Coordinates of C-alpha atoms in Angstrom, one line a residue:
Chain F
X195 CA -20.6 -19.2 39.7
X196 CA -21.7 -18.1 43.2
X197 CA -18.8 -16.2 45.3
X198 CA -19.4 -15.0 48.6
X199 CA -17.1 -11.8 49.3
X200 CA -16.4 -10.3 52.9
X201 CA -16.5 -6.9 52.6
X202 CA -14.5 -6.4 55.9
X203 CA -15.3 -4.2 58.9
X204 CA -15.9 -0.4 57.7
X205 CA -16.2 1.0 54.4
X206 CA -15.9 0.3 50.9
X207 CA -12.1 0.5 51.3
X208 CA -11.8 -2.5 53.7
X209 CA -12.5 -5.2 50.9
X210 CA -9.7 -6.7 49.4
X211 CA -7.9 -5.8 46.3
X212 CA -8.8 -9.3 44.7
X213 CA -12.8 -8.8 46.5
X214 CA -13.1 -5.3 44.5
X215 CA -12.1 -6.9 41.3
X216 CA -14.1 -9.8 41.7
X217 CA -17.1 -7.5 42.7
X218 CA -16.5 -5.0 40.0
X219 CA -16.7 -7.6 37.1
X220 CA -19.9 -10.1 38.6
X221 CA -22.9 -10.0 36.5
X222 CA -25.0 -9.5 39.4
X223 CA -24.4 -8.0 43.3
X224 CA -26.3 -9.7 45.7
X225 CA -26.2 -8.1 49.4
X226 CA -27.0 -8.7 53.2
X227 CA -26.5 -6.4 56.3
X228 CA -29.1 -7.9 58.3
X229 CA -26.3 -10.3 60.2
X230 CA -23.4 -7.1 60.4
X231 CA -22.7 -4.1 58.7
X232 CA -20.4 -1.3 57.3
X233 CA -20.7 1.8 59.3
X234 CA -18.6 3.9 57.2
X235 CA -20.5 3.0 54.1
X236 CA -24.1 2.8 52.7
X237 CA -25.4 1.2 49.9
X238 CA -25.6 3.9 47.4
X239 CA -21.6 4.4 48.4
X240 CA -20.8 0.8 47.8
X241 CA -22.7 1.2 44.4
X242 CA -20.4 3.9 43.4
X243 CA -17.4 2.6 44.5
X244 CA -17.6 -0.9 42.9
X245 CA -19.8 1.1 39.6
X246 CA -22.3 -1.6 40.2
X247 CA -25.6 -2.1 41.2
X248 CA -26.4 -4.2 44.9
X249 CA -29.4 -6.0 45.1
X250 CA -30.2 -5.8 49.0
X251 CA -31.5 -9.2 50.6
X252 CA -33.4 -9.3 53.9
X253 CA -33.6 -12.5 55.8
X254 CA -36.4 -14.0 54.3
X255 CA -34.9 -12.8 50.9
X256 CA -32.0 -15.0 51.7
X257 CA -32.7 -17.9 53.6
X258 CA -37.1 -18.5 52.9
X259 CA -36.7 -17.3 48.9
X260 CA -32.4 -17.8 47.6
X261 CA -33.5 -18.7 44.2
X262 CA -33.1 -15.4 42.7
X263 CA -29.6 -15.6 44.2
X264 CA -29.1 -19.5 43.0
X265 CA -30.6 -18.5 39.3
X266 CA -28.4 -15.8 38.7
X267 CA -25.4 -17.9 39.5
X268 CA -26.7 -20.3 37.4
X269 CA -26.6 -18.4 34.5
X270 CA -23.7 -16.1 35.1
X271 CA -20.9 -14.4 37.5
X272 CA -23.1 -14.0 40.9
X273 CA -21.5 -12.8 44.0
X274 CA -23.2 -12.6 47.7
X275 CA -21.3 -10.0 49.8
X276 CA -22.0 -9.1 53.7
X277 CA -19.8 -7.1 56.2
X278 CA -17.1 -9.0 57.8
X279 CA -16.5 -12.6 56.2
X280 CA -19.6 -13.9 54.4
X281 CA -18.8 -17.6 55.4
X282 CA -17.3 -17.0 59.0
X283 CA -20.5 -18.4 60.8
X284 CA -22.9 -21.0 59.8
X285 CA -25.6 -18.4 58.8
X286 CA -24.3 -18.6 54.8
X287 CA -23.3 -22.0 54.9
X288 CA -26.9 -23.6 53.6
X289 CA -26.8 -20.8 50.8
X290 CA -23.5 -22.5 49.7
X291 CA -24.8 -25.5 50.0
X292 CA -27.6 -25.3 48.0
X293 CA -25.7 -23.8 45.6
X294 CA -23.3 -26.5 45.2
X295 CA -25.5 -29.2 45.2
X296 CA -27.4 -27.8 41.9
X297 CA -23.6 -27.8 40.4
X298 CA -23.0 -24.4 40.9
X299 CA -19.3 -23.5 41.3
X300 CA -19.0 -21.6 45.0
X301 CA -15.9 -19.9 46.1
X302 CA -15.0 -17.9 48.8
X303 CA -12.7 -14.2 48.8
X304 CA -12.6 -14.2 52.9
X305 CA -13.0 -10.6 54.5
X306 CA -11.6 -9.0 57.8
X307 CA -13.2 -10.2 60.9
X308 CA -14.4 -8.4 64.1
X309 CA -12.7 -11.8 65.8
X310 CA -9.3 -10.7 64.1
X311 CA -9.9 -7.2 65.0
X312 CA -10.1 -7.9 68.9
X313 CA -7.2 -9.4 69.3
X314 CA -5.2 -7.4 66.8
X315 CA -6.3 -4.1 68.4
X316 CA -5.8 -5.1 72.0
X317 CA -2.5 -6.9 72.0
X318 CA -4.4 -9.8 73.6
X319 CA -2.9 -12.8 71.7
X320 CA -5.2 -14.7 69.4
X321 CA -3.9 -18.3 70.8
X322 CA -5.1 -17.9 74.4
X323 CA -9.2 -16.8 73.0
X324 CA -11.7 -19.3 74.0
X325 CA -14.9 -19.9 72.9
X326 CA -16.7 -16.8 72.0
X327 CA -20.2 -15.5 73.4
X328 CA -22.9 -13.3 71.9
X329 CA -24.4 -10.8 74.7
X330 CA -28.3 -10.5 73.6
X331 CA -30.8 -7.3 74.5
X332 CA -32.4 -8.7 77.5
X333 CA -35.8 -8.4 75.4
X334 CA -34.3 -10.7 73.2
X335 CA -34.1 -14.0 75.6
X336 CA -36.4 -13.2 77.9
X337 CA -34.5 -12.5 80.6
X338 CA -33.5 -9.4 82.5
X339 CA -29.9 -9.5 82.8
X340 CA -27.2 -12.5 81.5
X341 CA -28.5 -15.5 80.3
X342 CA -26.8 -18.3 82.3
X343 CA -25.4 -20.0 79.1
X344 CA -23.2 -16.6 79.0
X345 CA -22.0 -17.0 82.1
X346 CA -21.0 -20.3 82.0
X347 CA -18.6 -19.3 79.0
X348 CA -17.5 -16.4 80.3
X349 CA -16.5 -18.8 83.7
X350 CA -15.3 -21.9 82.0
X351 CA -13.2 -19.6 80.0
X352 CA -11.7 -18.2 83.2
X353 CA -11.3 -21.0 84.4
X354 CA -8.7 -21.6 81.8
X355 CA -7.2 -18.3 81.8
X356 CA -8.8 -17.8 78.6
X357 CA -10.0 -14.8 77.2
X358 CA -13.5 -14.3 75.9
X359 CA -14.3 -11.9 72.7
X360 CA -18.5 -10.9 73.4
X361 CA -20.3 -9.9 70.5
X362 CA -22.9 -7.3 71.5
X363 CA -26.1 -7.8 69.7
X364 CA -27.6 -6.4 66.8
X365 CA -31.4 -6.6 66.1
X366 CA -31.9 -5.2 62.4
X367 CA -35.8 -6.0 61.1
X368 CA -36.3 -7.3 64.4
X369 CA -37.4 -5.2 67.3
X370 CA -38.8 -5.8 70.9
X371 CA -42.3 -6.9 69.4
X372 CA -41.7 -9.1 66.6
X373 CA -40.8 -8.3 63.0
X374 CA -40.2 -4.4 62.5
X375 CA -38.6 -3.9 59.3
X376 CA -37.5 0.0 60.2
X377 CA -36.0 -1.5 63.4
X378 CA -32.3 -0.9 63.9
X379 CA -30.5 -1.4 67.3
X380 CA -26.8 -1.8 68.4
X381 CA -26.2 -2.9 72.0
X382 CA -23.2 -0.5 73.3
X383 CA -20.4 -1.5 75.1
X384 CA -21.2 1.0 78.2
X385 CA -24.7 -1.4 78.5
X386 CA -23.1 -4.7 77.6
X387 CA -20.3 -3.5 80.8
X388 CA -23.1 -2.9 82.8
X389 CA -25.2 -6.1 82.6
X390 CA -22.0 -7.8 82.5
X391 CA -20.8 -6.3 86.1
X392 CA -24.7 -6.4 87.9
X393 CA -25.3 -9.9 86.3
X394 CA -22.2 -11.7 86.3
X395 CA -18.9 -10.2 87.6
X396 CA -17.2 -7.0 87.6
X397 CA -13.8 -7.7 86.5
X398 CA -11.4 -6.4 84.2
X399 CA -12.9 -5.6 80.3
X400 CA -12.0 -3.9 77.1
X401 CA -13.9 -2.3 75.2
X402 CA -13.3 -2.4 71.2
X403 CA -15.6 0.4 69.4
X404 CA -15.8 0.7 65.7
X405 CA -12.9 -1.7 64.7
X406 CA -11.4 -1.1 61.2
X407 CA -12.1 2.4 61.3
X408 CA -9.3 4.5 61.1
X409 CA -10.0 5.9 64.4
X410 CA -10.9 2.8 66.7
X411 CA -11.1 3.4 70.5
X412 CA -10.1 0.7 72.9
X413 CA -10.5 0.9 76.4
X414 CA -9.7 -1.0 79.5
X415 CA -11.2 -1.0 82.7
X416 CA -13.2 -2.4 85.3
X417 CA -16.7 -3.0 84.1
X418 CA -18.4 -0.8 86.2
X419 CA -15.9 1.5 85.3
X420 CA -16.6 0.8 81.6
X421 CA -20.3 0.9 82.0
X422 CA -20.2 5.2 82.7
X423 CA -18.5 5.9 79.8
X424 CA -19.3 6.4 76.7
X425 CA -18.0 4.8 73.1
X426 CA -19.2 6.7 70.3
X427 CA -21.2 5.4 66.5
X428 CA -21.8 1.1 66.3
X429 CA -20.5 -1.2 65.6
X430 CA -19.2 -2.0 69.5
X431 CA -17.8 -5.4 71.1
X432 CA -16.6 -6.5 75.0
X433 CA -13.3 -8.3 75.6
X434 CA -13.2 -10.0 78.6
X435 CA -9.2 -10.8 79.5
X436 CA -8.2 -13.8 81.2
X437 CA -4.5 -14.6 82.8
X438 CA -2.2 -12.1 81.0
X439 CA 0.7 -12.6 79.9
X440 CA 3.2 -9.7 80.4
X441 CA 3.4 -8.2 77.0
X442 CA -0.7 -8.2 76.8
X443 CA -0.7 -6.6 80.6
X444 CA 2.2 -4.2 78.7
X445 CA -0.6 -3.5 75.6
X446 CA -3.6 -3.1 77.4
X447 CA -1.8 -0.5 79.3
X448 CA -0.6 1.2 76.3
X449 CA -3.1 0.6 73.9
X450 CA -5.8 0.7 75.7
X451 CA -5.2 2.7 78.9
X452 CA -5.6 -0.1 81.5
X453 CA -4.6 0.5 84.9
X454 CA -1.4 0.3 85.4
X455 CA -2.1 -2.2 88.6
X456 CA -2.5 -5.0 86.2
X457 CA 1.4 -5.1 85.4
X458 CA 1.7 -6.6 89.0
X459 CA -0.9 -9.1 88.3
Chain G
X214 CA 3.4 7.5 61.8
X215 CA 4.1 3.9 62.0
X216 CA 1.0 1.9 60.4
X217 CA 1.1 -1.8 60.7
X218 CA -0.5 -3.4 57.6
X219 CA -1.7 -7.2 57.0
X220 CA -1.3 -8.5 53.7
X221 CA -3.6 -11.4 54.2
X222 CA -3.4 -14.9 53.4
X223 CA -2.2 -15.7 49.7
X224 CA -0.7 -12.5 46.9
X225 CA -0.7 -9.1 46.3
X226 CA -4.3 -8.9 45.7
X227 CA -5.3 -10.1 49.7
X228 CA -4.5 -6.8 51.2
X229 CA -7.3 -4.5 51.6
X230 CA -7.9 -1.4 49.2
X231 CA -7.0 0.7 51.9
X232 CA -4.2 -1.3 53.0
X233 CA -2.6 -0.6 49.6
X234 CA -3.7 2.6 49.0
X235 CA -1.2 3.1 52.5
X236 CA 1.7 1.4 51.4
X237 CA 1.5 2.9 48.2
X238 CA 2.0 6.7 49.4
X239 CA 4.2 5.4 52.1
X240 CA 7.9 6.8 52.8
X241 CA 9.5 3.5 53.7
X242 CA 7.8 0.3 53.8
X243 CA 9.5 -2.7 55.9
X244 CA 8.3 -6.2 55.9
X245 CA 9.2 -9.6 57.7
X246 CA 7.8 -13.1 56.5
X247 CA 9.5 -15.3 59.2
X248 CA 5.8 -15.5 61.0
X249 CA 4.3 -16.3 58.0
X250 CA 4.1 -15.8 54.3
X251 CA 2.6 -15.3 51.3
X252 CA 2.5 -18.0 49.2
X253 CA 1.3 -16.4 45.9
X254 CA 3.6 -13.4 46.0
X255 CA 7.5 -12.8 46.3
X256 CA 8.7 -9.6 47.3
X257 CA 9.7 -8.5 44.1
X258 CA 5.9 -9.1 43.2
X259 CA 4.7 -7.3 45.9
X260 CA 7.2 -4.5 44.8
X261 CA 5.9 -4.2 41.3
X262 CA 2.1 -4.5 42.5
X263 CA 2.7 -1.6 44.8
X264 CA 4.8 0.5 43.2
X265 CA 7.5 0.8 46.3
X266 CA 10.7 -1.0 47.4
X267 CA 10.3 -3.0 50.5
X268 CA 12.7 -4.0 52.8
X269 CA 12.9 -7.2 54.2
X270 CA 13.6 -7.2 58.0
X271 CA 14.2 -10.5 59.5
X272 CA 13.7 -11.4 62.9
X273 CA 17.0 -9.9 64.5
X274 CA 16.3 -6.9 62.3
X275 CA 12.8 -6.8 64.0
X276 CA 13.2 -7.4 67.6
X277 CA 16.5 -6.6 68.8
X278 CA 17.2 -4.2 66.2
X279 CA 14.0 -1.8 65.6
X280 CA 15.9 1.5 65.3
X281 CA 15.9 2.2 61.6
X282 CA 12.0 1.2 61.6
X283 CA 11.5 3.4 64.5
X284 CA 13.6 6.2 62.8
X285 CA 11.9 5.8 59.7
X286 CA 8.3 6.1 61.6
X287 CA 9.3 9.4 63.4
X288 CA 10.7 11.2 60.3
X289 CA 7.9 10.3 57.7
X290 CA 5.6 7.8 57.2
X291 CA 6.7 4.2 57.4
X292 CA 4.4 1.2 57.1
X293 CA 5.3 -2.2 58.5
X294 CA 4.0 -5.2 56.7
X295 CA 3.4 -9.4 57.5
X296 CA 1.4 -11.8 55.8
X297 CA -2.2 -12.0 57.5
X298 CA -3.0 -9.8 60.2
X299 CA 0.1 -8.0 61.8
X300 CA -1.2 -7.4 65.2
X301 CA -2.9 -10.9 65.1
X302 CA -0.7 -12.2 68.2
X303 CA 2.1 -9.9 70.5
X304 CA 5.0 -10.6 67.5
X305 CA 4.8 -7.6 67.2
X306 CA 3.0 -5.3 70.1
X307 CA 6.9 -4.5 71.6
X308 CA 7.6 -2.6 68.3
X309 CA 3.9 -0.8 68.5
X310 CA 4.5 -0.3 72.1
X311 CA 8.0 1.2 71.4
X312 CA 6.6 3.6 68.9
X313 CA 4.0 4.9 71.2
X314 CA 6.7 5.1 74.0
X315 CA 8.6 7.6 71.9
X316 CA 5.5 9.5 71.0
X317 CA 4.9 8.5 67.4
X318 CA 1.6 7.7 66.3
X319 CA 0.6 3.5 65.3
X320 CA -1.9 2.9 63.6
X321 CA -3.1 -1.1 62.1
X322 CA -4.7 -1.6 59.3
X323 CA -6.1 -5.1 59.0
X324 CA -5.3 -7.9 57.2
X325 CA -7.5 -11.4 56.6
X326 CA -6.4 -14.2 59.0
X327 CA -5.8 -17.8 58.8
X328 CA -8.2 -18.3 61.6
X329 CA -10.8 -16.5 60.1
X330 CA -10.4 -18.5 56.6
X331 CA -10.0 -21.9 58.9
X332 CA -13.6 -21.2 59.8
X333 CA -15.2 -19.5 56.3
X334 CA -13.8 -22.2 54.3
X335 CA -14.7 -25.2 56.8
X336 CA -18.5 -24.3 57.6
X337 CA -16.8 -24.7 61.4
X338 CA -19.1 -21.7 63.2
X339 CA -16.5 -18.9 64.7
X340 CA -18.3 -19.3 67.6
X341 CA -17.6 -22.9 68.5
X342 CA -13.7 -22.5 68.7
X343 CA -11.9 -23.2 71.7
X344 CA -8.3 -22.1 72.6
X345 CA -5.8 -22.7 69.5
X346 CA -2.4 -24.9 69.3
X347 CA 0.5 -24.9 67.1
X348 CA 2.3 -28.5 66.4
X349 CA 5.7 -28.0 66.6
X350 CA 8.7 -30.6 64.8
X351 CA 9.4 -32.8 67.0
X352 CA 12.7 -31.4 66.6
X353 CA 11.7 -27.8 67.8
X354 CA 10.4 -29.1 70.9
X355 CA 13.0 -31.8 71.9
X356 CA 10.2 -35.0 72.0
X357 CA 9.3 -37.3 69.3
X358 CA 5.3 -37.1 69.1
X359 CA 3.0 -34.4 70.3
X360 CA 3.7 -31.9 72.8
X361 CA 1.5 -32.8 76.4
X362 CA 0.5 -29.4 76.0
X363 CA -0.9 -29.8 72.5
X364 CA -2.6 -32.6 73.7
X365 CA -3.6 -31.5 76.7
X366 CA -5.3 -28.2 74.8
X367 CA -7.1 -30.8 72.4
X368 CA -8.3 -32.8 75.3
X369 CA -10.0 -29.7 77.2
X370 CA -11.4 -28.3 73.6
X371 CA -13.3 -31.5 72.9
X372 CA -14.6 -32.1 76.7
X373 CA -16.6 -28.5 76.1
X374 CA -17.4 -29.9 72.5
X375 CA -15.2 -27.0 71.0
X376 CA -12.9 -27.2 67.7
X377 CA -9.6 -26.5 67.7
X378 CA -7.7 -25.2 64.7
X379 CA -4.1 -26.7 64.9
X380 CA -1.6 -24.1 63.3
X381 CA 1.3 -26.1 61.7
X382 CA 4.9 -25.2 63.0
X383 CA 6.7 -22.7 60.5
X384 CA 10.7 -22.7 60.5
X385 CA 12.1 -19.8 58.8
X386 CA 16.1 -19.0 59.5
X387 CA 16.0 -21.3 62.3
X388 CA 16.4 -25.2 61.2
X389 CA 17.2 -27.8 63.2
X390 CA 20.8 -27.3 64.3
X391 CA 19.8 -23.9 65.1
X392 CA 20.1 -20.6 63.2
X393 CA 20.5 -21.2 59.6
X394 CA 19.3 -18.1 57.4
X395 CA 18.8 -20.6 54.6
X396 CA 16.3 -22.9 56.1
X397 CA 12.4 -22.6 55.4
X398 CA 10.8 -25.2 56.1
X399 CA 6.7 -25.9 56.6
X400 CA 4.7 -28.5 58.6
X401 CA 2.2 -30.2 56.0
X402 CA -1.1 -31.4 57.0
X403 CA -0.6 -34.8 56.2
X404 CA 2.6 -35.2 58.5
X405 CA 0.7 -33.1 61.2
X406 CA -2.4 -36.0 61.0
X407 CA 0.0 -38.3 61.0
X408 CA 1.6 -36.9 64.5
X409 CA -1.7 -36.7 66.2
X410 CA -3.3 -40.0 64.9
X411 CA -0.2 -41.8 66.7
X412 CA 0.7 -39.4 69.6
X413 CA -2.9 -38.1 70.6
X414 CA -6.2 -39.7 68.9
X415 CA -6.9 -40.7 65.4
X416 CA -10.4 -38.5 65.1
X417 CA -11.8 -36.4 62.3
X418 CA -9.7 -33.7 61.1
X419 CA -10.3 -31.3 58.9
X420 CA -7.4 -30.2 56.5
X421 CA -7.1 -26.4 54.8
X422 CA -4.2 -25.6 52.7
X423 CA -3.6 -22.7 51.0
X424 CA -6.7 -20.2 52.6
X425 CA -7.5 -17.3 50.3
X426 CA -6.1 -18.4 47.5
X427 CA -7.7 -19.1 44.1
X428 CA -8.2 -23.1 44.7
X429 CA -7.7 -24.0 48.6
X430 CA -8.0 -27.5 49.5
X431 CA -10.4 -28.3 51.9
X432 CA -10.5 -32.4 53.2
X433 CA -12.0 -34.4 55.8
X434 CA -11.3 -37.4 56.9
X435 CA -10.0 -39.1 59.7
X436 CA -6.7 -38.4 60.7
X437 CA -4.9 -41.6 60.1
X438 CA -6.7 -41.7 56.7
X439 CA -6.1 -37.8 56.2
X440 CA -1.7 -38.8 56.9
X441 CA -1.6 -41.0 53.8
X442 CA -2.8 -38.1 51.4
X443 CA -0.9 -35.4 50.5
X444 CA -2.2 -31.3 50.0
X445 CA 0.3 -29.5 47.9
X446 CA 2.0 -26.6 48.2
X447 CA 2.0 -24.6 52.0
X448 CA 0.6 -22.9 53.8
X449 CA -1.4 -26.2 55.2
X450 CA -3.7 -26.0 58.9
X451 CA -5.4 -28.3 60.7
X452 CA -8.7 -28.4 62.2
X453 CA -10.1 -31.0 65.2
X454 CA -13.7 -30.9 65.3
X455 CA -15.6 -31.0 68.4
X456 CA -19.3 -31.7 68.8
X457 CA -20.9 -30.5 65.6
X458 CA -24.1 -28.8 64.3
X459 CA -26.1 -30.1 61.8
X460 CA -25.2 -27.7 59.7
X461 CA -21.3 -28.0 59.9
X462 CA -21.6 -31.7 59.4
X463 CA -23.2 -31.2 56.2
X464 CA -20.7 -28.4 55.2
X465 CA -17.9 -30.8 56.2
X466 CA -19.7 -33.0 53.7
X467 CA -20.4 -30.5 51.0
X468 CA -17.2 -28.8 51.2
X469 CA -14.7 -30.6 52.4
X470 CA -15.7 -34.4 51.3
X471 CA -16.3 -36.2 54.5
X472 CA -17.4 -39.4 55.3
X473 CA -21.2 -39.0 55.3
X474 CA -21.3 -41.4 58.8
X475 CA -20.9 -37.8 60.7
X476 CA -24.5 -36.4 59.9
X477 CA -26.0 -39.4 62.1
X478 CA -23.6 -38.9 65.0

């Protein structure tokens, strides 16, 4: 048996009741933070708070060499766990597969998600989100500001009067030349703002640090506004707001400080 | 303090450890399960899991009469609690906003979402969502097929190539003569299909019912084919893919049984 747990967003408190319990009685704890991870918890205090032992995975661990994984869920009670939801992108979904297709029984205890998070700390309404965006390091595409497939989201989105959740990049065992296993990066929201108001437009944003913590800041302002500031400890993401309707104006204004001139929008 | 909790998507074991951990050493605890529910758990399970009484608000009790939660939040600790995530859309931002107004301090604590589950369980990436829809009953919305806007939303998700998860209407207290404190009644997949593959389109669909429970049903299948089956208990969803990855077509295979023609499209 192979389950995939989502740890959630912070610490080893933001599993599940029924995750803990499934992670607390698996044979084996399999583990990958290369794709997200807990800020309010390390290894060693996951290992004492489930009283188990995790077996870290990089990303050649998991997706070049998964047999160790698919063997011990052959023989007994494996489970795969990751920050956020383990299957909420495709990144997991060939583990699953090859598990299932060697007769393994998969299953899935879902985790809270950054997505959720957004709209839940905002007030923005989860309905009126459209597709979603991922802001890279320029290093990382090439470029030097915002890659145009970016911008075409972040405009056809608009467009709509849909709002767009940006996840900020993270580069873990990947650095600016290549493979760097000690490499560990987290693009903040003040730089994300910043490329976001030179490269594209500088319009309303909110800013969403360190969701699921019990201290989360969220902050709304003009981009360039947003870029000064400063947000604190990973992990960081960028809302960008489309038409709002009254009661979201009403939250980002009390939630997240917006300026008040959006209630006459 | 007024803390907002989500109790996720299925029993008393889908809230997070630190989700229970607050309503356990709470003062009051109020709930309301006219957004959603929990299907696993009645509220004199979720009283004996946790320890505490709860008390069921319903939706006069929660939006034109929020005193005696507000009162409870400014003497002591009061948590307020929904299935999934209770911030999730702006149900319920007037009560946070109201608490804030009067200078007592909010707090959310997260909950796992049916949209985050729609994806995990599907292999659908995250990403690759467009705006969402809810299909009313015909009743609710005074036609006899599929809203234009519904359609209209479908139409513009699968012109970008986007998916669209299709919440299914929920009628709690309200039937269709109007208020009716005994009606509960839930949309099933298989009449939803059925309501798109004559009023919209008869494409793929993707059916979940019953997200983070033990044994959810995940199925694939066109929708006219999908109408003629039938899913079991609630809560069911809906899911229109748009263009898909390789990888999602063969989850949609390996998970959820679909016709094996989508990995050559």
């Amino acid at each position: 048996m192979l389950t995939f747990i989502g740890l959630g967003l912070y610490d080893e408190r933001s599993v599940t009741v029924e995750g803990r319990g499934a992670i607390r009685s698996a044979d084996r704890v399999f583990a990958e933070f290369y794709t997200s991870r807990l800020v309010g918890a390390d290894v060693a205090g996951l290992e004492a708070a489930f009283d188990v032992d995790v077996e870290v995975r990089n990303r050649e661990g998991v997706e070049r060499d998964p047999e160790p994984v698919l063997a011990a869920a052959a023989d007994g009670d494996a489970v795969f766990v990751t920050a956020g939801d383990t299957m909420i992108s495709t990144t997991h979904a060939d583990l699953r597969l090859r598990a299932e297709s060697r007769g393994i029984d998969t299953r899935v205890i879902h985790g809270v998600t950054a997505q959720s998070a957004a709209s839940s700390l905002t007030g923005l309404q989860n309905y009126r989100f459209g597709k979603a965006v991922t802001l890279p390091f320029p290093y990382a595409h090439g470029g030097d500001g915002v890659p145009e497939s970016v911008r075409e989201t972040l405009d056809a989105n608009r467009e709509r009067g849909l709002h767009t959740l940006v996840y900020l990049d993270i580069k873990v065992g990947i650095g600016p030349t290549g493979r760097d296993p000690d490499h560990e990066e987290y693009m903040t929201a003040d730089r994300a703002a910043a490329l976001l108001a030179d490269g594209w437009r500088d319009v309303l944003g909110v800013v969403v640090a360190r969701a699921g913590s019990p201290a989360p800041v969220v902050a709304a302002d003009r981009l360039s506004a947003l870029a000064d500031r400063e947000f604190g400890d990973p992990l960081h993401m960028l809302l960008i707001p489309g038409d709002l309707h009254h009661v979201e104006a009403e939250a980002l204004v009390g939630f997240a400080d917006a300026p008040e001139s959006i209630l006459d929008e």
